[in-house]
Coordinates of C-alpha atoms and ligand atoms in Angstrom, one line a residue:
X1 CA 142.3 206.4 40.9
X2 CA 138.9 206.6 42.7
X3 CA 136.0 204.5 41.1
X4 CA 134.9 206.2 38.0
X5 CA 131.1 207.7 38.2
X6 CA 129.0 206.5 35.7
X7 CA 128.2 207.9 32.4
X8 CA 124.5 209.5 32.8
X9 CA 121.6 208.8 30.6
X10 CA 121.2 210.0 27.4
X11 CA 118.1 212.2 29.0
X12 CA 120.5 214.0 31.0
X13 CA 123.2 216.5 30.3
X14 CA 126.8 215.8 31.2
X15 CA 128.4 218.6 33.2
X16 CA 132.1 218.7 33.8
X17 CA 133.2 220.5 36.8
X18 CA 137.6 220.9 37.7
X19 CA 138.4 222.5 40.8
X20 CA 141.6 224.3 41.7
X21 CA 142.9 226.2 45.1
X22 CA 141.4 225.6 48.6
X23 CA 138.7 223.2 50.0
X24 CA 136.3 225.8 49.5
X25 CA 136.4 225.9 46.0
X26 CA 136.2 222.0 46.6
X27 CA 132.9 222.5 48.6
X28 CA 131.9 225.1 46.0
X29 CA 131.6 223.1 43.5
X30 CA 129.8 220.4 45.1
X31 CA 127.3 223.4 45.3
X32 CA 127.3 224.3 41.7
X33 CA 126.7 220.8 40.6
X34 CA 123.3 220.8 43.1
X35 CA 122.1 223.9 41.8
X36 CA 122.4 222.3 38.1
X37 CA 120.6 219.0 38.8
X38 CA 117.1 220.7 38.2
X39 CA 118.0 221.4 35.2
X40 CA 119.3 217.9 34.1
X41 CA 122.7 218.5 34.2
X42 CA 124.8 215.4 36.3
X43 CA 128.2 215.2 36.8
X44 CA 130.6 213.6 34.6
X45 CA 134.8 212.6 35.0
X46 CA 135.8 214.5 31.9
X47 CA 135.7 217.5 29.8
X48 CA 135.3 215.4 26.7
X49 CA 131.5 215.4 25.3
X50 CA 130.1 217.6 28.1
X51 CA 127.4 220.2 27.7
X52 CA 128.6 222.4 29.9
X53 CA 132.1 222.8 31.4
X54 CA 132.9 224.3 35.1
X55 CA 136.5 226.0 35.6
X56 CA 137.1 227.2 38.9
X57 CA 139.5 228.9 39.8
X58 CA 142.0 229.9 42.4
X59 CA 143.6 233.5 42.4
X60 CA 146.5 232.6 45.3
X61 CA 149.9 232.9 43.3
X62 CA 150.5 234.1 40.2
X63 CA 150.7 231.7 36.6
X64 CA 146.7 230.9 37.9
X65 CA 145.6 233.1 35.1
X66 CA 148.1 231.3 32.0
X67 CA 147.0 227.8 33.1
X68 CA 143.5 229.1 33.1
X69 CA 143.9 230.3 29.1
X70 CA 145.9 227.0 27.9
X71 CA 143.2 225.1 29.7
X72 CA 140.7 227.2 28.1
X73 CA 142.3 227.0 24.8
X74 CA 142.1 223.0 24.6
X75 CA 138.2 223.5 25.8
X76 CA 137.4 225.8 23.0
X77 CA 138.7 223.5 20.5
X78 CA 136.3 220.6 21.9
X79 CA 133.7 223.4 21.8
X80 CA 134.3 223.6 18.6
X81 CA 134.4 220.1 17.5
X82 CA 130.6 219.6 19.4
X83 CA 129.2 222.5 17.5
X84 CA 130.7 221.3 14.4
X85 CA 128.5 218.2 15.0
X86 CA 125.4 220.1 16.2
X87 CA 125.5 220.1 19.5
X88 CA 127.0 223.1 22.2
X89 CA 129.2 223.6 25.0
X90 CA 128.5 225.7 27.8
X91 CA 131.7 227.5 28.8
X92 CA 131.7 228.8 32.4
X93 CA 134.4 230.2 34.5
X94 CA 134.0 230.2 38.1
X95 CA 135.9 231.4 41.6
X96 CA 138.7 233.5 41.9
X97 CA 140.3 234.3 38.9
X98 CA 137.3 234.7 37.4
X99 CA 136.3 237.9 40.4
X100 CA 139.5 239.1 39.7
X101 CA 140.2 239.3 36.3
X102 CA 136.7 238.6 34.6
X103 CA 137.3 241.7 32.0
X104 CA 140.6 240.0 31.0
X105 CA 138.5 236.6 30.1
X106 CA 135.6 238.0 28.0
X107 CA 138.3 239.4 26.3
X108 CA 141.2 236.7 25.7
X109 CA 138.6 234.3 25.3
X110 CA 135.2 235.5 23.6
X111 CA 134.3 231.9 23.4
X112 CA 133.3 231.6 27.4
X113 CA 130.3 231.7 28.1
X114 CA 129.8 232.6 31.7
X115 CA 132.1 234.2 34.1
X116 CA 130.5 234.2 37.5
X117 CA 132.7 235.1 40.9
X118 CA 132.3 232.6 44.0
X119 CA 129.3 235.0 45.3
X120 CA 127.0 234.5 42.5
X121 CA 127.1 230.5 42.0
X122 CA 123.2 231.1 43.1
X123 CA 122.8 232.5 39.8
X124 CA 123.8 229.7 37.5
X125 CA 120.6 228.3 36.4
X126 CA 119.5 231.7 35.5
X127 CA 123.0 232.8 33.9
X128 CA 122.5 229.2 31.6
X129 CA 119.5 230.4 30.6
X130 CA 120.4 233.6 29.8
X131 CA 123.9 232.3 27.7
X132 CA 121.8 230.4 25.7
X133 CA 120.1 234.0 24.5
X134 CA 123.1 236.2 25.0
X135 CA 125.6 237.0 22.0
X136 CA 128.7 237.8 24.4
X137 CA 129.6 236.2 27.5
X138 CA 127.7 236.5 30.9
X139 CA 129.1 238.1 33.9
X140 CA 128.0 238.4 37.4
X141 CA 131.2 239.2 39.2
X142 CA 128.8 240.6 42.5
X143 CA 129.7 240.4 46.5
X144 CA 126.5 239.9 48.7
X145 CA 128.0 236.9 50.4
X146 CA 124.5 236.4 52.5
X147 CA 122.3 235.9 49.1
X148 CA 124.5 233.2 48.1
X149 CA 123.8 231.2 51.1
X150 CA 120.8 231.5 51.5
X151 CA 119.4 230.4 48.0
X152 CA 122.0 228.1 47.3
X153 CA 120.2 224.3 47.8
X154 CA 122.0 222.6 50.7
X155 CA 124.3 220.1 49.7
X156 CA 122.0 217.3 47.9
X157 CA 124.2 214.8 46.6
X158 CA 125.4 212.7 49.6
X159 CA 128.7 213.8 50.5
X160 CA 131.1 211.0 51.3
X161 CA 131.9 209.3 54.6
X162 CA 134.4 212.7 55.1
X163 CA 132.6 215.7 53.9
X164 CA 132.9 219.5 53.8
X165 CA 130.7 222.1 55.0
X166 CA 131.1 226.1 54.3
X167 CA 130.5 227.9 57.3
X168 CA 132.6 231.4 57.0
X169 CA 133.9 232.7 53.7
X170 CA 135.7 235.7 53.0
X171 CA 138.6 237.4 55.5
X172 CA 139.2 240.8 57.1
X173 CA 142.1 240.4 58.1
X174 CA 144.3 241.4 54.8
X175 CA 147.4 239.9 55.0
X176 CA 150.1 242.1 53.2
X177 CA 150.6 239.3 50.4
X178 CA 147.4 238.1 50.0
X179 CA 144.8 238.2 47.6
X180 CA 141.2 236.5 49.2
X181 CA 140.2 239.9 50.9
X182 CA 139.7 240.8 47.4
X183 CA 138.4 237.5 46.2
X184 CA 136.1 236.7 48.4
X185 CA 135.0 239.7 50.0
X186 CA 134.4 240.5 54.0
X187 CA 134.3 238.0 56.2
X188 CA 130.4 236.7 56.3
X189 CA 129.3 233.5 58.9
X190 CA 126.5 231.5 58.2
X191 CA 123.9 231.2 60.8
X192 CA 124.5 228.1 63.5
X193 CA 120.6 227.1 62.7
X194 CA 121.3 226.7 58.7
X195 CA 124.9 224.8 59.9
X196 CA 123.2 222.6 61.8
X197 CA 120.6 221.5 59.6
X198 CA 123.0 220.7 56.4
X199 CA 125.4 219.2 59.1
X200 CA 122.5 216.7 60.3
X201 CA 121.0 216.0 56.8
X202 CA 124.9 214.9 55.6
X203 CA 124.9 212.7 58.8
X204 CA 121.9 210.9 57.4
X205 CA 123.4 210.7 54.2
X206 CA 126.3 208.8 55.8
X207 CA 128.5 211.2 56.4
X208 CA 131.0 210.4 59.6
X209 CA 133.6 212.9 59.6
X210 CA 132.9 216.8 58.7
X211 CA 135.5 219.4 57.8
X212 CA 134.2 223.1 58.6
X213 CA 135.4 225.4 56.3
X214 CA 136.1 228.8 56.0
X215 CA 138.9 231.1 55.2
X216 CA 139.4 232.4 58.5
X217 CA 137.2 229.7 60.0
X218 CA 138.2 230.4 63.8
X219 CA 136.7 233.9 62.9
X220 CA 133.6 232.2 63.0
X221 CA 130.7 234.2 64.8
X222 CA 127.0 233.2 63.3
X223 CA 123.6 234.2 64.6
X224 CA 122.8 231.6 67.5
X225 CA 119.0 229.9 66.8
X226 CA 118.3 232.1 70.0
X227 CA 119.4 235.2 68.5
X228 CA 122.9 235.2 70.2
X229 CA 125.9 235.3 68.9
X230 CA 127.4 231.8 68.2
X231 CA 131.8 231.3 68.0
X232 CA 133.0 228.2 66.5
X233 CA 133.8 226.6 69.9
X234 CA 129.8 226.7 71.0
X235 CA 128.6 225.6 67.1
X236 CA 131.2 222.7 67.7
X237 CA 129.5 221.7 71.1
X238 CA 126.5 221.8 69.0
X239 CA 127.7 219.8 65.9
X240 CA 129.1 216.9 68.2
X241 CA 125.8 216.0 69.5
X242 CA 124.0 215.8 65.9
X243 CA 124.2 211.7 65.7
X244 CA 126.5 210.1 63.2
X245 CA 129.2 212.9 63.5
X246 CA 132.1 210.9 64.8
X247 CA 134.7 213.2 63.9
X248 CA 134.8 217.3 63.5
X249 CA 137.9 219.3 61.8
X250 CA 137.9 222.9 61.1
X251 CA 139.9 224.8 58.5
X252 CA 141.8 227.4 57.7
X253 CA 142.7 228.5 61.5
X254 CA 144.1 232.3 62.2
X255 CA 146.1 232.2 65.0
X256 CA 144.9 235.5 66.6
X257 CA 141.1 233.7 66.3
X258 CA 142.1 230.6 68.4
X259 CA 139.9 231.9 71.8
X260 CA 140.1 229.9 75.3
X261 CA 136.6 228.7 74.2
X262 CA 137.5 227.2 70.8
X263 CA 141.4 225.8 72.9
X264 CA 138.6 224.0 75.8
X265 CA 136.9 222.6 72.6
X266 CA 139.6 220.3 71.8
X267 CA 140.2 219.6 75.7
X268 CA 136.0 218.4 76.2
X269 CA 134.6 217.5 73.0
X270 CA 136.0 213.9 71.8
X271 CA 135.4 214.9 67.8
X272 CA 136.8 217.4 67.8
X273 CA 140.0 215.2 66.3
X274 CA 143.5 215.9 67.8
X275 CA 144.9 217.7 64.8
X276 CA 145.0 221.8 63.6
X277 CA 145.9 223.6 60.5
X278 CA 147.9 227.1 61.8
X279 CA 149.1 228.5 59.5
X280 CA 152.4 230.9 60.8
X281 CA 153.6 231.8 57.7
X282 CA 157.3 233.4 59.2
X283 CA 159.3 232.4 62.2
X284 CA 160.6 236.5 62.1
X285 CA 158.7 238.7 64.1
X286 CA 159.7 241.8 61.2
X287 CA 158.3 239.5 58.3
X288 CA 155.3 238.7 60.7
X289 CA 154.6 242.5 61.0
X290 CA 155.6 243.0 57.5
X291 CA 152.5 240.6 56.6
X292 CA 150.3 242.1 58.6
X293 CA 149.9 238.9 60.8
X294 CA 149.0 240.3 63.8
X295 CA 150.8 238.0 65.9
X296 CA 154.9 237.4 66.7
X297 CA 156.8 234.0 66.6
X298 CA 156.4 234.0 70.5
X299 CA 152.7 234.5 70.5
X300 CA 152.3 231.4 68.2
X301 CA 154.6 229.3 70.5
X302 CA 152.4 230.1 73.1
X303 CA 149.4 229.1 71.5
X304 CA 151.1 225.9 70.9
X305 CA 151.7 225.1 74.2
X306 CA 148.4 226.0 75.4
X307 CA 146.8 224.2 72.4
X308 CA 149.2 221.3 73.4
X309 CA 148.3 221.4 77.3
X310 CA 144.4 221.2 76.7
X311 CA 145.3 218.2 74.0
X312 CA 148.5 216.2 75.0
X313 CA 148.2 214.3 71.4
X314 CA 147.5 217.0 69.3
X315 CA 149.7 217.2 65.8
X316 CA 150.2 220.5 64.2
X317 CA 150.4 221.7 60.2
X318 CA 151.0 225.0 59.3
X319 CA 151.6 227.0 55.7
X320 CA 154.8 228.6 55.5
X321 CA 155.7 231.8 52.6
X322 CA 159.6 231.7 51.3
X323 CA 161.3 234.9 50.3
X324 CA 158.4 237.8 51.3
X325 CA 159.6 241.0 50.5
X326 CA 162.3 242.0 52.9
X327 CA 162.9 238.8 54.7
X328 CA 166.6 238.2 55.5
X329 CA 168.8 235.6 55.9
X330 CA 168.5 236.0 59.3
X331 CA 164.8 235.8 58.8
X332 CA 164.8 232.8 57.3
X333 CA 166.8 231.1 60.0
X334 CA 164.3 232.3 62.3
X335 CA 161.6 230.4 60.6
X336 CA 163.6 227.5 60.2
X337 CA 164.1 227.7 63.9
X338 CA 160.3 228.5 64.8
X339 CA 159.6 225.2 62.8
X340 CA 162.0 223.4 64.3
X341 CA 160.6 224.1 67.9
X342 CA 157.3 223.8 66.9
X343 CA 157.6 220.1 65.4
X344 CA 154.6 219.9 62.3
X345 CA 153.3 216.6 61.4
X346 CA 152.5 217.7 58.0
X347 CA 152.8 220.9 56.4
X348 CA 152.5 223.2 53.0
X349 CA 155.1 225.5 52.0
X350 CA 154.8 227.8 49.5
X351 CA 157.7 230.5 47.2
X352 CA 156.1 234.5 47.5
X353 CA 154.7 235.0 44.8
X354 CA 153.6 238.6 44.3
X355 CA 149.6 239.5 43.5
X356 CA 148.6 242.6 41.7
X357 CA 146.8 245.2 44.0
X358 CA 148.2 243.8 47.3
X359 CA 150.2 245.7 49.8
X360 CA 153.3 243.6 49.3
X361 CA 153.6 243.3 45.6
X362 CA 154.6 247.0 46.1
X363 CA 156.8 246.4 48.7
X364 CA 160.7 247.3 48.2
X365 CA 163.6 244.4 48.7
X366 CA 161.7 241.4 46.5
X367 CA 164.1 238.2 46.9
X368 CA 165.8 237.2 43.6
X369 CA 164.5 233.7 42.3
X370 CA 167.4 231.8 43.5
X371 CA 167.4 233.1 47.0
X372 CA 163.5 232.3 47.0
X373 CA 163.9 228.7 46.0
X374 CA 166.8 228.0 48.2
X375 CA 165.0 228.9 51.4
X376 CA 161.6 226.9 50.0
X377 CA 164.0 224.0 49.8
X378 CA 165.3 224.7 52.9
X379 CA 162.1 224.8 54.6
X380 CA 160.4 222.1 53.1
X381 CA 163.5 219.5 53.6
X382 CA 163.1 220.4 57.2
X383 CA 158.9 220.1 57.0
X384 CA 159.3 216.4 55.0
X385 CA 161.6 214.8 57.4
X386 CA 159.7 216.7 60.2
X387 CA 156.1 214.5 58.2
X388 CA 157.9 211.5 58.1
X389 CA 159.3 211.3 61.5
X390 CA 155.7 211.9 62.7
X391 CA 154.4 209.0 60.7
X392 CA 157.1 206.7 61.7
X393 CA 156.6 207.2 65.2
X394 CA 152.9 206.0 64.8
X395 CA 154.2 202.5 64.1
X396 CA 153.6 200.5 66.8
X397 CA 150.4 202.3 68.1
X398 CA 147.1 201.4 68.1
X399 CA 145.0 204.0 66.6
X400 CA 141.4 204.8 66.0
X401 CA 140.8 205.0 62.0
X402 CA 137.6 205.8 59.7
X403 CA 137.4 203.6 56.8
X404 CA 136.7 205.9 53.8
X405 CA 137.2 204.4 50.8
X406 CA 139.4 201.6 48.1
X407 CA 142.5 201.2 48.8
X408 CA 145.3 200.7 46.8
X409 CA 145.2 196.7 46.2
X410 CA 142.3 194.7 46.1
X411 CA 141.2 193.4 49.3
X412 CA 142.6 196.8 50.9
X413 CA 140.6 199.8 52.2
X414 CA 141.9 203.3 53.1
X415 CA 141.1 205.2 56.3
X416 CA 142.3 208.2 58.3
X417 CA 143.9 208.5 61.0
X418 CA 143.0 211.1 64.1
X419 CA 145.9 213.4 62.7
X420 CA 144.8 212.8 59.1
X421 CA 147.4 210.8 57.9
X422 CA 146.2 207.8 55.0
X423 CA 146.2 204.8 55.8
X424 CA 146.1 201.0 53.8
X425 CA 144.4 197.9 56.0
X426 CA 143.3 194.9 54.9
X427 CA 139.6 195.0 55.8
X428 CA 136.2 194.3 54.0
X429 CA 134.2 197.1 52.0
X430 CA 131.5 197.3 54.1
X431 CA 133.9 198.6 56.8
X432 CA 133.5 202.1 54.8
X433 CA 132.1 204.5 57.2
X434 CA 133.1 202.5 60.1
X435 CA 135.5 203.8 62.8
X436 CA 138.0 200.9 63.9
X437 CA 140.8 200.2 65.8
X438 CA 143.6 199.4 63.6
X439 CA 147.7 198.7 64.6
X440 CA 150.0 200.7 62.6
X441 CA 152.7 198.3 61.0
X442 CA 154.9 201.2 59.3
X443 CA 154.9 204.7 58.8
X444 CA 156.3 206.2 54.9
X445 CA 156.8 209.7 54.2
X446 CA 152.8 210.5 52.7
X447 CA 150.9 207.4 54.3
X448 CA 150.7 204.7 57.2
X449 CA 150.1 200.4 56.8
X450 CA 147.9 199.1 59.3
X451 CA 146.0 196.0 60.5
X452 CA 142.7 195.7 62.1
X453 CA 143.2 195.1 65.4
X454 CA 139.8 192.4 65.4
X455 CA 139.9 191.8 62.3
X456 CA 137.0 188.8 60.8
X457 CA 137.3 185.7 58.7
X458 CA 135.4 188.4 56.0
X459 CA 138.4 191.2 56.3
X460 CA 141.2 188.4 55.8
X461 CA 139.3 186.5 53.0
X462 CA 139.1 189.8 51.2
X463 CA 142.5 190.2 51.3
X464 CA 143.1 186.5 50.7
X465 CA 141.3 187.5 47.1
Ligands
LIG501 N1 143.0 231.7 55.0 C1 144.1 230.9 55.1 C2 144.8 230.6 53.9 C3 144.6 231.3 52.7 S1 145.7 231.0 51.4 C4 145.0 231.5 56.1 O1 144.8 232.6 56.6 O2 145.9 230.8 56.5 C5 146.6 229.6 51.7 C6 148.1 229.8 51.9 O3 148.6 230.3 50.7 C7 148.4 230.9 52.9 O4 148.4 230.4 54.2 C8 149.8 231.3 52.5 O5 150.8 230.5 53.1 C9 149.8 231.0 51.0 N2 149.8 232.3 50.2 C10 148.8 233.2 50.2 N3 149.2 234.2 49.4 C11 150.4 233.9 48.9 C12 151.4 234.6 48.1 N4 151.1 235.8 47.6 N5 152.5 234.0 47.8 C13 152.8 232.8 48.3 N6 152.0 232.1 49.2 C14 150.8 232.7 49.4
LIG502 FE1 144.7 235.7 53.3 FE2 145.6 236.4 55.7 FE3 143.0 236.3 55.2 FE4 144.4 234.1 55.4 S1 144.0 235.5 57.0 S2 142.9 234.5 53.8 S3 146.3 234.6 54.5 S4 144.4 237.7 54.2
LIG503 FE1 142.4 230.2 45.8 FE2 140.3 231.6 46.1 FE3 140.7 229.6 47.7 S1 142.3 232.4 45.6 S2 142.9 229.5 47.8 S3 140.4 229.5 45.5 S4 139.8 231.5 48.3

């Protein structure tokens, strides 16, 4: 558990905010909690006693929408119980589920308040305002992607020693299974200038390592402060001057977006760390095509090796789909050998789950269950050893790692590694934010123990406590 925050003061509203699905939503509602703080509202741990409750969503395999109504379920009856004693609850749904099935909320559950799709989070205050008046729930379920941004508050709260920082949303690309085309709408980049500025301001906030997000975040192609046209490889340049900034990521790569420009990045730019996100999602060139990938097994091979030239140490994770329509055994061996070649430190592996409304939930040949889980299992045996032998073969190393945070056990901190694995050292609190050189004693399957390679009487007499 992470410290708890604070209850506010009785002058201020308590707003609960959950977050499912990607780090966007994460960084989403980061967003929707700034634009509330005008209007009193700070954020609490729990659901229990707050004025106003945040759900949002995630739309990317199916049994999203029947958590959403149990959760909503055990809401309303807390809604109830405040109401009872004379005080409200404002109900809000927010992110994908709620831009793709809005209708179905309003009318499963009357009792929300505010459905509002991830292009409208702008809106909130006003939508509060207008709940409070409304007889029925409030919906804004809208696409302009641009107005979002650009009346949204930058990020106010200070973000954390690791942060993340919207720069792309939405994706053209349409993959045959999958639903965020229709979720978050065309592919929109911020401009570099408007980057740049939230990036510096979370530097002086403390901020040390920044995560670039987008759905398609290699896609990236915002208007330049001089007009041009900016990729992600030339606002990285960019970011890695800003002071502060020790470490860049970026996240969720396509592989048909990773350009010579963005590959040189990783070769010149220290920050940018030594680890990338590429999601390949078959091994089979027919399920590739299938998917509407756009690349085959031996183009993403390729990439790796370049990738691997420009950066020797670079580690590798990837997302993986089981069972997609018409993917055969042979198929499935074909991944299993693509992964094997490849060699991922880390990983996420997912069974096909069909969406309504995309091209392959109408697909023929749908895998049975059984066949589905067997080859998840399969795949995911092979990804875990794959992790762990990664993290084993750190032991021994010296590696450069940014204090973030408690540890564990008292007298501990936790850091990250280049290649973002966790890691537990015995080192003082005020290391948080630092970057240090720490040896790694042991590598488990999900985490790393380490020592700090100069470590001070202060770092051992914490642990000593
Ligand atoms: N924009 C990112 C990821 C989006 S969703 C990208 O292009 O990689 C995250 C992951 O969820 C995808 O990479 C995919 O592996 C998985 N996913 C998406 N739709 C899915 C579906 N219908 N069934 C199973 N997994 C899915
Ligand atoms: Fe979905 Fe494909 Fe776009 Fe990723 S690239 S968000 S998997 S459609
Ligand atoms: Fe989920 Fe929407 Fe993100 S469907 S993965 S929350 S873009």
């Amino acid at each position: 558990m992470t410290n708890s925050t604070p209850l506010p003061p009785r002058d201020k509203k308590r707003l609960y905010v959950r977050s499912w699905g990607c780090q966007m939503n994460v960084y989403d509602s980061g967003r929707m909690a700034d634009v509330l703080a005008p209007l009193g509202y700070q954020p609490v741990d729990a659901p229990e006693d707050a004025d106003m409750v945040i759900l949002n969503t995630c739309h990317i395999r199916e049994k999203a929408t029947e958590k959403l109504f149990s959760e909503l379920g055990r809401l309303r009856l807390m809604k109830q119980e405040r109401e009872a004693g004379g005080a409200g609850m404002v109900l809000a749904v927010a992110g994908c589920v709620a831009q793709a099935e809005g209708a179905e909320i309003v009318a499963r559950a009357p009792y929300v308040d505010i459905v509002l799709g991830p292009q409208s989070y702008h809106k909130l205050p006003e939508m509060v305002a207008r709940a409070g008046r409304a007889a029925g729930a409030v919906v804004e379920t809208e696409f302009p992607v641009e107005e979002k941004f650009d009346h949204l508050p930058d990020a106010a709260a200070p973000q954390g020693v690791t942060a993340f920082l919207t720069i792309q949303e939405g994706c053209d690309k349409f993959c045959a299974f999958c639903v965020v085309p229709y979720t978050r709408g065309a592919e929109y980049s911020r401009p570099a200038a408007a980057v740049l500025a939230e990036a510096r301001r979370m530097a002086a906030q403390g901020t040390r390592e920044l995560t670039l997000l987008g759905q398609n975040v290699n896609a990236y192609h915002g208007e330049g402060p001089d007009g041009s046209e900016w990729g992600l490889a030339r606002l990285l340049y960019a970011l890695a001057e800003i002071p502060g900034i020790e470490r860049l990521r970026y996240t969720t790569s396509h592989p048909r977006d990773m350009d010579d420009a963005l590959i040189a990045a990783h070769r010149d730019l220290p920050a940018v760390m030594p680890f990338l996100h590429l999601p390949v999602q078959s091994g089979s060139d027919r399920v590739l095509q299938a998917m509407n990938r756009g690349h085959t097994a031996a183009d993403y091979l390729k990439l790796v090796q370049r990738l691997r030239a420009a950066r020797p140490d670079l580690a590798l994770s990837t997302d993986i789909i089981a069972g997609h329509p018409g993917e055969t055994e042979a198929d499935h061996q074909a991944t299993m050998e693509l992964i094997r070649q490849v060699g991922f430190a880390q990983a996420f592996s997912f069974k096909y789950s069909p969406r309504p409304g995309t091209p392959a939930a109408g697909a023929p040949f749908h895998m049975d269950e059984a066949t589905k889980d067997r080859r998840l299992q399969e795949v995911q045996a092979l990804l875990r050893d794959q992790q762990a032998a990664f993290n084993a073969s750190k032991a021994g190393e010296t590696v450069e790692v940014l204090f973030t945070g408690a540890g564990r056990h008292p007298g501990q901190l936790s850091g990250r590694t280049p290649w973002l694995q966790p890691v537990h050292v015995a080192a003082n609190s005020s290391r948080i934010g630092e970057v240090a050189p720490v040896r790694i004693l042991k590598g488990h399957p999900n985490s790393l123990l380490g020592e700090l390679l100069h470590a001070t009487p202060l770092d051992r007499e914490m642990n000593a406590a």
